[in-house]
PDB file of C-alpha atoms in Angstrom:
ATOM      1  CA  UNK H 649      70.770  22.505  24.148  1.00  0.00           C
ATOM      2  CA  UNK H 650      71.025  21.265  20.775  1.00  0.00           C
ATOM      3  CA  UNK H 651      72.284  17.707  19.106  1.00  0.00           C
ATOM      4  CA  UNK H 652      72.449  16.070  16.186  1.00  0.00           C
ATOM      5  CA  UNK H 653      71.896  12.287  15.002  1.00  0.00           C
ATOM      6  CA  UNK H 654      75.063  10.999  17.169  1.00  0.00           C
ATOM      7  CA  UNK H 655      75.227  13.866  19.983  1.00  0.00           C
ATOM      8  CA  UNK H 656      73.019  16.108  22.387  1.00  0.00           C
ATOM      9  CA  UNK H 657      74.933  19.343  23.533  1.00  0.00           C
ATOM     10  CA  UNK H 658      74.699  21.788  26.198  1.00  0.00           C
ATOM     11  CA  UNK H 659      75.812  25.359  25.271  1.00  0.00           C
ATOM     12  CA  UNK H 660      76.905  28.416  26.964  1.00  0.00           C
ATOM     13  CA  UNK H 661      74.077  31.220  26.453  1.00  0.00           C
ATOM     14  CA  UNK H 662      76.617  33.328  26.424  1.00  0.00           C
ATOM     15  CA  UNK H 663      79.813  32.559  25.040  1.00  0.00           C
ATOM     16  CA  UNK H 664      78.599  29.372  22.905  1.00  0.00           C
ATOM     17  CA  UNK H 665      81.283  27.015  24.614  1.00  0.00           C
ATOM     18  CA  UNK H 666      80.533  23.733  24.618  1.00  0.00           C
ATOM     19  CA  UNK H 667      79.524  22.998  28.593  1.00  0.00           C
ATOM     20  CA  UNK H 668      79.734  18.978  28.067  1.00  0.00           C
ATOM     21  CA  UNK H 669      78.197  16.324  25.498  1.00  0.00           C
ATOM     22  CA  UNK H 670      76.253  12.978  25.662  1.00  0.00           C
ATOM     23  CA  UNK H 671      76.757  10.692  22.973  1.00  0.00           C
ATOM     24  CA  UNK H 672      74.712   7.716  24.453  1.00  0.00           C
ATOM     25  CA  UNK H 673      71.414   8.227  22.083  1.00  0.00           C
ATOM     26  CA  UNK H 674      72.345   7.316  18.233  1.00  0.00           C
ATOM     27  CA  UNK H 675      69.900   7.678  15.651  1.00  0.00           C
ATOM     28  CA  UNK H 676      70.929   6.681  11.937  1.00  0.00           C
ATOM     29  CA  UNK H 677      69.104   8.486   9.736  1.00  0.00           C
ATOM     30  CA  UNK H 678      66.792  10.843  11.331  1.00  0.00           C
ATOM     31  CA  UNK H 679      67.695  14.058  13.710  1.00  0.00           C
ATOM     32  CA  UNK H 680      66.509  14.321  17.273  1.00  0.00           C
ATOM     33  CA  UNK H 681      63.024  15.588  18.637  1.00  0.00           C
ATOM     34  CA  UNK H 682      63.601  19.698  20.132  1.00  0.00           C
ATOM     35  CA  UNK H 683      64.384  18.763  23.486  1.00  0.00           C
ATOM     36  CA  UNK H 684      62.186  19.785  27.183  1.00  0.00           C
ATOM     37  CA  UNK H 685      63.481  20.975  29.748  1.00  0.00           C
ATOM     38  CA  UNK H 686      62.008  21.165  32.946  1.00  0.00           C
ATOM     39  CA  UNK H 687      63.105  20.315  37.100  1.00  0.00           C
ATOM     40  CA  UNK H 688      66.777  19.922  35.842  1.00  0.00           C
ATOM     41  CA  UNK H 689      66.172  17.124  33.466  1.00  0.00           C
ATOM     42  CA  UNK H 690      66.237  17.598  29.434  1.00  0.00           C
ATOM     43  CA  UNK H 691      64.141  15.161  27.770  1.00  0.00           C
ATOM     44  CA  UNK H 692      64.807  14.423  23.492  1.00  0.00           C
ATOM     45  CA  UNK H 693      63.774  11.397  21.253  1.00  0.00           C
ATOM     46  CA  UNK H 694      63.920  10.321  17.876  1.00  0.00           C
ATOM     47  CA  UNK H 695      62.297   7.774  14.634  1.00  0.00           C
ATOM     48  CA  UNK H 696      65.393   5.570  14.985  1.00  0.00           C
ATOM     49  CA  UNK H 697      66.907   6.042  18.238  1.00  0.00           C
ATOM     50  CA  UNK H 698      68.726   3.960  20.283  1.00  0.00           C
ATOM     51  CA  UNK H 699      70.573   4.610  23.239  1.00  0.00           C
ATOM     52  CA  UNK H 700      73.497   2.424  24.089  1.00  0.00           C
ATOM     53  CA  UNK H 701      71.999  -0.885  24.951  1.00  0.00           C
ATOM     54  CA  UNK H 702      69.845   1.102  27.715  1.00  0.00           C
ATOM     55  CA  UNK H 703      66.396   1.633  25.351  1.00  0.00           C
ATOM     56  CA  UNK H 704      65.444   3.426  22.427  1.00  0.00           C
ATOM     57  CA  UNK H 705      63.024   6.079  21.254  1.00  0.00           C
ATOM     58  CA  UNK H 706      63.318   8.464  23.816  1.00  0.00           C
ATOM     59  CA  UNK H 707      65.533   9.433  27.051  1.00  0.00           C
ATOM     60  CA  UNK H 708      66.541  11.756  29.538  1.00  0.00           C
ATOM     61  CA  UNK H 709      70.035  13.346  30.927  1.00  0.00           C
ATOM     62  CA  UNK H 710      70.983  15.676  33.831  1.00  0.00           C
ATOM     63  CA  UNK H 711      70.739  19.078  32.637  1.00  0.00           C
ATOM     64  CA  UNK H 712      73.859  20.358  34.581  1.00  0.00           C
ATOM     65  CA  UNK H 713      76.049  17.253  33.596  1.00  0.00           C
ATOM     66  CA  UNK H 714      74.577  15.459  30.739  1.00  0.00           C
ATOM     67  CA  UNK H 715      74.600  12.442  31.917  1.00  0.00           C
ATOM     68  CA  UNK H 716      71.638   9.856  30.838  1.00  0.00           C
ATOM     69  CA  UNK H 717      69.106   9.553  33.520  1.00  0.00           C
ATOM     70  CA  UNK H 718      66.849   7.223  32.071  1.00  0.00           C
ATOM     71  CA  UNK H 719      65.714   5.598  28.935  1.00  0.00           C
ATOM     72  CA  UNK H 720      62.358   4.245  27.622  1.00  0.00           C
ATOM     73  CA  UNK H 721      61.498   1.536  25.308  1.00  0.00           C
ATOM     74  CA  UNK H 722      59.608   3.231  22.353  1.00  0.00           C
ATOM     75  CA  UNK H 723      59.309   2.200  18.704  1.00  0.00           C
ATOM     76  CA  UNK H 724      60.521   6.492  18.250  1.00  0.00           C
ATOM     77  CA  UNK H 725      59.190   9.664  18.761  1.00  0.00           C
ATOM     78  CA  UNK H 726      58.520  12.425  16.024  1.00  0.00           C
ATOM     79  CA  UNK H 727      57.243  14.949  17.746  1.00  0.00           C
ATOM     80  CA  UNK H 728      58.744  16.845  21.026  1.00  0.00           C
ATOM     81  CA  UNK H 729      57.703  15.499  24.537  1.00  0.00           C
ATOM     82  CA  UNK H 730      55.847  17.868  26.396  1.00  0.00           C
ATOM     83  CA  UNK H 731      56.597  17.928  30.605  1.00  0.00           C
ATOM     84  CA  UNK H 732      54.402  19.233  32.918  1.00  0.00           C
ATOM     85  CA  UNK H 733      54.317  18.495  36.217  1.00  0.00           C
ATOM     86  CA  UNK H 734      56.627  15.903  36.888  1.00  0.00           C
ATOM     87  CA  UNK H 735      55.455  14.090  33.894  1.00  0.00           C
ATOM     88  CA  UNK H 736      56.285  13.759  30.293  1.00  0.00           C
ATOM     89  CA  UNK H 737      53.923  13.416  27.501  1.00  0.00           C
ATOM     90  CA  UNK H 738      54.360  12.064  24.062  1.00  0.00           C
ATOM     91  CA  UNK H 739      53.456  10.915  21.112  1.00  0.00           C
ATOM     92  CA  UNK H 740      55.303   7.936  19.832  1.00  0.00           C
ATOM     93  CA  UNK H 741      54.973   6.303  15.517  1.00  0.00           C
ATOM     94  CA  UNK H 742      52.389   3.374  16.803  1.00  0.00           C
ATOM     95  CA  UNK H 743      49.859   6.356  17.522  1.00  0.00           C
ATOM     96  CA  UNK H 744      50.034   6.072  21.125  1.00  0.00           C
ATOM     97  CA  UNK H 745      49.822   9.342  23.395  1.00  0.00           C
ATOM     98  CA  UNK H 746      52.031   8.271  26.248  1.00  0.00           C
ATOM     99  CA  UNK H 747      52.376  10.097  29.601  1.00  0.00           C
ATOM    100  CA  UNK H 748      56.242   8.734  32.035  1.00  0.00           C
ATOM    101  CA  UNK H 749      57.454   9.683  35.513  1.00  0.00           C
ATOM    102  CA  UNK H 750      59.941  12.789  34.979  1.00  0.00           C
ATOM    103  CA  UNK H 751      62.649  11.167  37.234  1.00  0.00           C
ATOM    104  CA  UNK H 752      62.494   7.345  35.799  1.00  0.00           C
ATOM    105  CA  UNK H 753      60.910   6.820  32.600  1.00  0.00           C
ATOM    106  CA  UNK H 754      58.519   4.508  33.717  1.00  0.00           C
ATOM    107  CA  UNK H 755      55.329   4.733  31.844  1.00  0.00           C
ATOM    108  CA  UNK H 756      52.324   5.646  33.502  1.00  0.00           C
ATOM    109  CA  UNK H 757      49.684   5.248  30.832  1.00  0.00           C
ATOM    110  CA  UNK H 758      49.698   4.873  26.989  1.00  0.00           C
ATOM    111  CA  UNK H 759      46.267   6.072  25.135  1.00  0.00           C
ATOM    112  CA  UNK H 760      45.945   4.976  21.208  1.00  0.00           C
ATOM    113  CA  UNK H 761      45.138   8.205  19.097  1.00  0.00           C
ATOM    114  CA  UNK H 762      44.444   6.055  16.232  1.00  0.00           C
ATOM    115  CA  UNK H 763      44.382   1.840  16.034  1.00  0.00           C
ATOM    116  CA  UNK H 764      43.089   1.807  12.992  1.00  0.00           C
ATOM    117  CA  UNK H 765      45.758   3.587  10.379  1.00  0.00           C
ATOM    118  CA  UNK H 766      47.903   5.834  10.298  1.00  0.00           C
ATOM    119  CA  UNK H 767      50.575   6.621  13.097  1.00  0.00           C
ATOM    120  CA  UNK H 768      53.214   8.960  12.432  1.00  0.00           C
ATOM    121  CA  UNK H 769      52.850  12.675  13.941  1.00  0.00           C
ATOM    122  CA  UNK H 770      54.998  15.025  14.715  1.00  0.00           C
ATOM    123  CA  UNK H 771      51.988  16.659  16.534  1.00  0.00           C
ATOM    124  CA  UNK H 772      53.521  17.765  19.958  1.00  0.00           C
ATOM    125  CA  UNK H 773      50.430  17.475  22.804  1.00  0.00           C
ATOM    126  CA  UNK H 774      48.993  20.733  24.300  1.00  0.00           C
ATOM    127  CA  UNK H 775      48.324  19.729  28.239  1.00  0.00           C
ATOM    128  CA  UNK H 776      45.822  22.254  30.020  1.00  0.00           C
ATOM    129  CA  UNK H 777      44.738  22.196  33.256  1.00  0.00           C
ATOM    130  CA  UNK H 778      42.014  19.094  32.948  1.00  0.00           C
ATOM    131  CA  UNK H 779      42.806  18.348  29.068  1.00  0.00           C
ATOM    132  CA  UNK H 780      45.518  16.578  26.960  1.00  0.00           C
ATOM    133  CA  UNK H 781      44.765  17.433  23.441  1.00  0.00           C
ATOM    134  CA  UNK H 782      46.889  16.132  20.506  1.00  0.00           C
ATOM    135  CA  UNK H 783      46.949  15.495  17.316  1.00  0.00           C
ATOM    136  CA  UNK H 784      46.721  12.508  15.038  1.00  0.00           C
ATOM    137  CA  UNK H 785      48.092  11.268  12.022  1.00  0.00           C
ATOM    138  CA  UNK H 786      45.015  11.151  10.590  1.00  0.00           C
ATOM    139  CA  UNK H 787      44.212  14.651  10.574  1.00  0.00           C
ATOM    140  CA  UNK H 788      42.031  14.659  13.355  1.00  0.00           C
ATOM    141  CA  UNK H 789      42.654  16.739  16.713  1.00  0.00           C
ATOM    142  CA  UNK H 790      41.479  15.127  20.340  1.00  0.00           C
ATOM    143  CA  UNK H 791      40.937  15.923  23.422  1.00  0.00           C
ATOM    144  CA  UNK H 792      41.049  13.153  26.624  1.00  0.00           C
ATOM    145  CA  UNK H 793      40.232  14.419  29.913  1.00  0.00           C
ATOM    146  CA  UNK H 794      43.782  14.602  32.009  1.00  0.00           C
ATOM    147  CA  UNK H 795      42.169  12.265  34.986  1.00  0.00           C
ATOM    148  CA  UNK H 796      40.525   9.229  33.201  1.00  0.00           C
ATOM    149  CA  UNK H 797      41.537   9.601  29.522  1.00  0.00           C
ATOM    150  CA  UNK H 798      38.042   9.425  28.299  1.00  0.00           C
ATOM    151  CA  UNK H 799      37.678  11.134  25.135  1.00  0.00           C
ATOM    152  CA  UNK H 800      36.178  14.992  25.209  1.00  0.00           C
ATOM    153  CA  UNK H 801      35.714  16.202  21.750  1.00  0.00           C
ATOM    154  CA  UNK H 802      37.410  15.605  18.385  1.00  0.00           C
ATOM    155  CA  UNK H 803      38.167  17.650  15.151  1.00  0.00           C
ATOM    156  CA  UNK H 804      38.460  16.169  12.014  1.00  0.00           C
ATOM    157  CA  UNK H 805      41.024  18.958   9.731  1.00  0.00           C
ATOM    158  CA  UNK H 806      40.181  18.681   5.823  1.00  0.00           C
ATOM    159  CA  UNK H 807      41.857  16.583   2.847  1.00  0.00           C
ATOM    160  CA  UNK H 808      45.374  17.738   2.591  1.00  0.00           C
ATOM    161  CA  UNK H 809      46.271  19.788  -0.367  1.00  0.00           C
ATOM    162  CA  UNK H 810      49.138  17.687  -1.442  1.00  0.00           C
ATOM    163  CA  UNK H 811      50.830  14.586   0.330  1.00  0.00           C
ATOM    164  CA  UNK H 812      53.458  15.503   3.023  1.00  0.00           C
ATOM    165  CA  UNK H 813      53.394  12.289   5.649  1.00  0.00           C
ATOM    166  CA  UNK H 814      55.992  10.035   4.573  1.00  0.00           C
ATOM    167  CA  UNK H 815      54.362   6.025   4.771  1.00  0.00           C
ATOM    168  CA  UNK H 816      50.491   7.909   4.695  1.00  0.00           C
ATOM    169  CA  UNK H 817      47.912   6.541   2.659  1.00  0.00           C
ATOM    170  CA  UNK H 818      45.808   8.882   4.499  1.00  0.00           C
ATOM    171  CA  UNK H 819      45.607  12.363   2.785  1.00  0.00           C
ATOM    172  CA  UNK H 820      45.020  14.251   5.611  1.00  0.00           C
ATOM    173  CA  UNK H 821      47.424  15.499   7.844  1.00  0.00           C
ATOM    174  CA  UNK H 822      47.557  17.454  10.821  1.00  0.00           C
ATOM    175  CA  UNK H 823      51.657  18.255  11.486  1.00  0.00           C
ATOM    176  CA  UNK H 824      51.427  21.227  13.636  1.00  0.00           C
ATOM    177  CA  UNK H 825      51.663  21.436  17.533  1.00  0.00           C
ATOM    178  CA  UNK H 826      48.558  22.895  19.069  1.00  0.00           C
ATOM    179  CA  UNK H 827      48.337  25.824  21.500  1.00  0.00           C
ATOM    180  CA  UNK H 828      46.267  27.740  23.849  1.00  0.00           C
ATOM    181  CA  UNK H 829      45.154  31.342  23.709  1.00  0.00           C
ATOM    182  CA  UNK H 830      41.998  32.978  25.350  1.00  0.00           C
ATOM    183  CA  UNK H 831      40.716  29.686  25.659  1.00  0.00           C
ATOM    184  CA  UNK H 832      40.989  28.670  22.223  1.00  0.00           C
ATOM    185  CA  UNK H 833      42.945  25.601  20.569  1.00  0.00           C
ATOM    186  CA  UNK H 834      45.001  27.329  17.507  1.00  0.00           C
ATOM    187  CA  UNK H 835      46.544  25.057  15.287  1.00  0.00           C
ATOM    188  CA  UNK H 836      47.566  24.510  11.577  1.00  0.00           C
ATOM    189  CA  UNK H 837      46.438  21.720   8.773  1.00  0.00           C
ATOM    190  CA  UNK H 838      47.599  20.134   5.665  1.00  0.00           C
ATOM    191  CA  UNK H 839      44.156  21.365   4.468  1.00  0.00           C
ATOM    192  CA  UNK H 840      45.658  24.538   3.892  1.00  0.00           C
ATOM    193  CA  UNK H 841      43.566  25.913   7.075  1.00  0.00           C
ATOM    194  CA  UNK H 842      44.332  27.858  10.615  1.00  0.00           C
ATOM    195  CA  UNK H 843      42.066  26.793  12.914  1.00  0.00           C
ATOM    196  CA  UNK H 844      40.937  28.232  16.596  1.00  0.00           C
ATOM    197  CA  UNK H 845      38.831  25.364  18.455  1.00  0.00           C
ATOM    198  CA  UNK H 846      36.979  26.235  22.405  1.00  0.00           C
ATOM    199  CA  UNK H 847      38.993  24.279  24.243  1.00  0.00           C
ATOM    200  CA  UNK H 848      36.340  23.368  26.317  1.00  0.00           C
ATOM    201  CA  UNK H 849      33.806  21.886  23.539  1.00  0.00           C
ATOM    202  CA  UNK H 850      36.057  21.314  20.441  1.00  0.00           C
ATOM    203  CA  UNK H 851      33.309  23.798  18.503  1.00  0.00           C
ATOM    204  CA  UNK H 852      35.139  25.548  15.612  1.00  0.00           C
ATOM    205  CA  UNK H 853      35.166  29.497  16.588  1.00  0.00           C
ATOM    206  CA  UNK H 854      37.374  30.739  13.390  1.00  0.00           C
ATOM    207  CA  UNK H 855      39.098  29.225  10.441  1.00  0.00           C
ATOM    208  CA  UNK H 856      41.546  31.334   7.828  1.00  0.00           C
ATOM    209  CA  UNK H 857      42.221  29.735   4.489  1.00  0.00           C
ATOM    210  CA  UNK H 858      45.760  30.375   3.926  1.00  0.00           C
ATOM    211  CA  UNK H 859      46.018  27.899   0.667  1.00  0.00           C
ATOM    212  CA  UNK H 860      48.651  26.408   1.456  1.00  0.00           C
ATOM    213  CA  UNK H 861      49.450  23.596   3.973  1.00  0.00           C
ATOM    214  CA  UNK H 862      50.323  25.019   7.376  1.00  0.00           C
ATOM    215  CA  UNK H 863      52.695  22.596   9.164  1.00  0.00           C
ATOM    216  CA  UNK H 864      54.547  24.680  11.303  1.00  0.00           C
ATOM    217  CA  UNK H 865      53.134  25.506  15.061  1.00  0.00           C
ATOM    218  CA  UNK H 866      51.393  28.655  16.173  1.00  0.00           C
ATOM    219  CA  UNK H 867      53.616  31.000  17.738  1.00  0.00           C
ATOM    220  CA  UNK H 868      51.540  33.338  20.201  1.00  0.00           C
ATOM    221  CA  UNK H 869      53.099  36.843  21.534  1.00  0.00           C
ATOM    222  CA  UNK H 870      51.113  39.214  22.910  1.00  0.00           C
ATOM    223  CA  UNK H 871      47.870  39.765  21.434  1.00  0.00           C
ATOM    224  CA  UNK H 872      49.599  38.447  18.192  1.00  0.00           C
ATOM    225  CA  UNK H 873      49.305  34.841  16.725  1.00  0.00           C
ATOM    226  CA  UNK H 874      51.856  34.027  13.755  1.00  0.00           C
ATOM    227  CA  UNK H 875      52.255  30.742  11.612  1.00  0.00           C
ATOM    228  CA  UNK H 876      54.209  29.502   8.612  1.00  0.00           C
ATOM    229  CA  UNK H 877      53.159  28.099   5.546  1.00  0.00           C
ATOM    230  CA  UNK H 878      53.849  25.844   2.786  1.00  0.00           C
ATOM    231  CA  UNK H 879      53.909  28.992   0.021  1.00  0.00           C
ATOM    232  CA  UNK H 880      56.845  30.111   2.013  1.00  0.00           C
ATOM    233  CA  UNK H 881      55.365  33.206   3.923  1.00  0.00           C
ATOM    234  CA  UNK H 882      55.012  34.125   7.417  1.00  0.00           C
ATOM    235  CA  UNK H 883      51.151  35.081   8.784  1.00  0.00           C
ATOM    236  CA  UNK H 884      50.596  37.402  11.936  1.00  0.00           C
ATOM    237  CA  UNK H 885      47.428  37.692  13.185  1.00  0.00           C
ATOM    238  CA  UNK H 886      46.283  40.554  15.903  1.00  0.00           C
ATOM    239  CA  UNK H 887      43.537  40.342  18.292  1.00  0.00           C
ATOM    240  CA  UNK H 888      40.980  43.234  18.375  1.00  0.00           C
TER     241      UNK H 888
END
C-alpha cells in the first residue's frame, strides 16, 4: 500500500501493477501516516487531511477494493495508528491518545498525553498485553493500563540536542515509536540517547549515548536491535 498527499494505492507484491486507488483523503501540504493493516481494513491519516466531506484526520478503506469504510473527525494524525484487536490506536496533534472500533470509526476513548503544552508526535503507541505506552511531545514516555487508563509509570527523555519539532517551545523531544523486546521498552530520543525501559515498572535497565538525536524507531530482528541517527549512521546492537 502506499499514497501520497492526494492518493492511497494498493500494489501488486509481485508485478507492481496498480490493483485500484482511493482518492477520497486529500491532504495539502503534508504526506500520509504509514498505513495498518489488519482484518481486511487499511487504516492511514494525516496533519491536514480531509476526506471528501466525510471527516478528516484519519480513515479507513477495504483492503481488497479500496473503498472508504469510515472516517473520523480528528484535528490530524502524525504518527501511524496502531490496530490490535479490533481496535485502532492513535495519537492525534491535540496530544490525545485515542483508541476507535476497527469496523466504524467510532471513538471509544480519548486519553490526553499532555494538556499542558506541547502536542505534536509522531510517536506511534506500543500496545502490550495490559499496557498502552506512547510517547509525548514533550519528551516524556507513558504507560496507561489497557483496562482503566490510569497512568503506570512515566519517563522523562533528556533536553534535545538541537530543535527538531516544528511549533515546539519545548526542547525535548521524543519522535521515535517504541517497541518491545524481552520485556523491555526500546526507544530513541532527541537527547541523543537509546533507551531500554521494564515494561512492567518504567525503571531504566540500559541507556547508549549515541550523540546524536535518534528519531527513527527501533527495528528488532533476532537477537539484534538496530536504530538510525541524526549523524547519518545505522547502529546494531546484539544480545549476549
Amino acid at each position: 500500500v502506499v499514497g501520497s498527499p492526494r492518493w492511497l494505492a494498493r500494489l501488486d507484491a509481485a508485478t507492481g501493477a496498480e490493483r485500484w486507488r482511493n482518492t477520497d483523503g486529500v491532504d495539502w501540504i503534508s504526506c500520509l501516516c504509514t498505513p495498518s493493516v489488519s482484518e481486511g481494513v487499511i487504516v492511514t491519516g494525516g496533519l491536514w487531511l480531509t476526506i471528501k466531506g466525510k471527516g478528516k484526520g484519519i480513515y479507513a478503506v477495504d483492503a481488497a477494493t479500496g473503498i472508504t469504510l469510515w472516517a473520523g473527525n480528528e484535528q490530524g494524525l502524525h504518527a501511524s495508528p496502531v490496530i490490535q484487536n479490533g481496535i485502532v490506536y492513535y495519537s492525534n496533534i491535540r496530544g490525545g491518545l485515542c483508541a476507535a472500533n476497527l469496523s466504524t470509526g467510532k471513538v471509544l476513548w480519548s486519553h490526553s498525553l499532555n494538556p499542558d503544552g506541547n502536542h505534536w508526535t509522531p510517536s506511534s503507541p506500543l500496545v502490550t498485553e495490559d499496557r498502552i505506552i506512547a510517547g509525548s511531545a514533550d519528551g516524556r514516555l507513558l504507560a496507561l493500563d489497557s483496562e482503566n487508563r490510569e497512568a503506570q509509570w512515566e519517563f522523562q527523555a533528556g533536553t534535545s540536542l538541537f530543535r527538531m519539532a516544528a511549533y515546539q517551545r519545548d526542547a525535548r523531544s521524543l519522535l521515535s515509536s517504541p517497541v518491545l523486546a524481552r520485556g523491555n521498552v526500546w526507544f530513541g530520543a532527541g537527547d541523543g540517547c537509546l533507551y531500554a525501559l521494564d515494561v512492567s515498572t518504567g525503571e531504566k535497565k540500559w541507556e547508549y549515548r549515541l550523540g546524536a538525536p535518534v528519531l527513527s524507531s527501533p527495528v528488532i530482528a533476532g537477537r539484534w536491535l538496530y536504530v538510525a541517527s541524526c549523524d547519518g549512521c545505522v547502529y546494531g546492537f546484539v544480545s549476549r
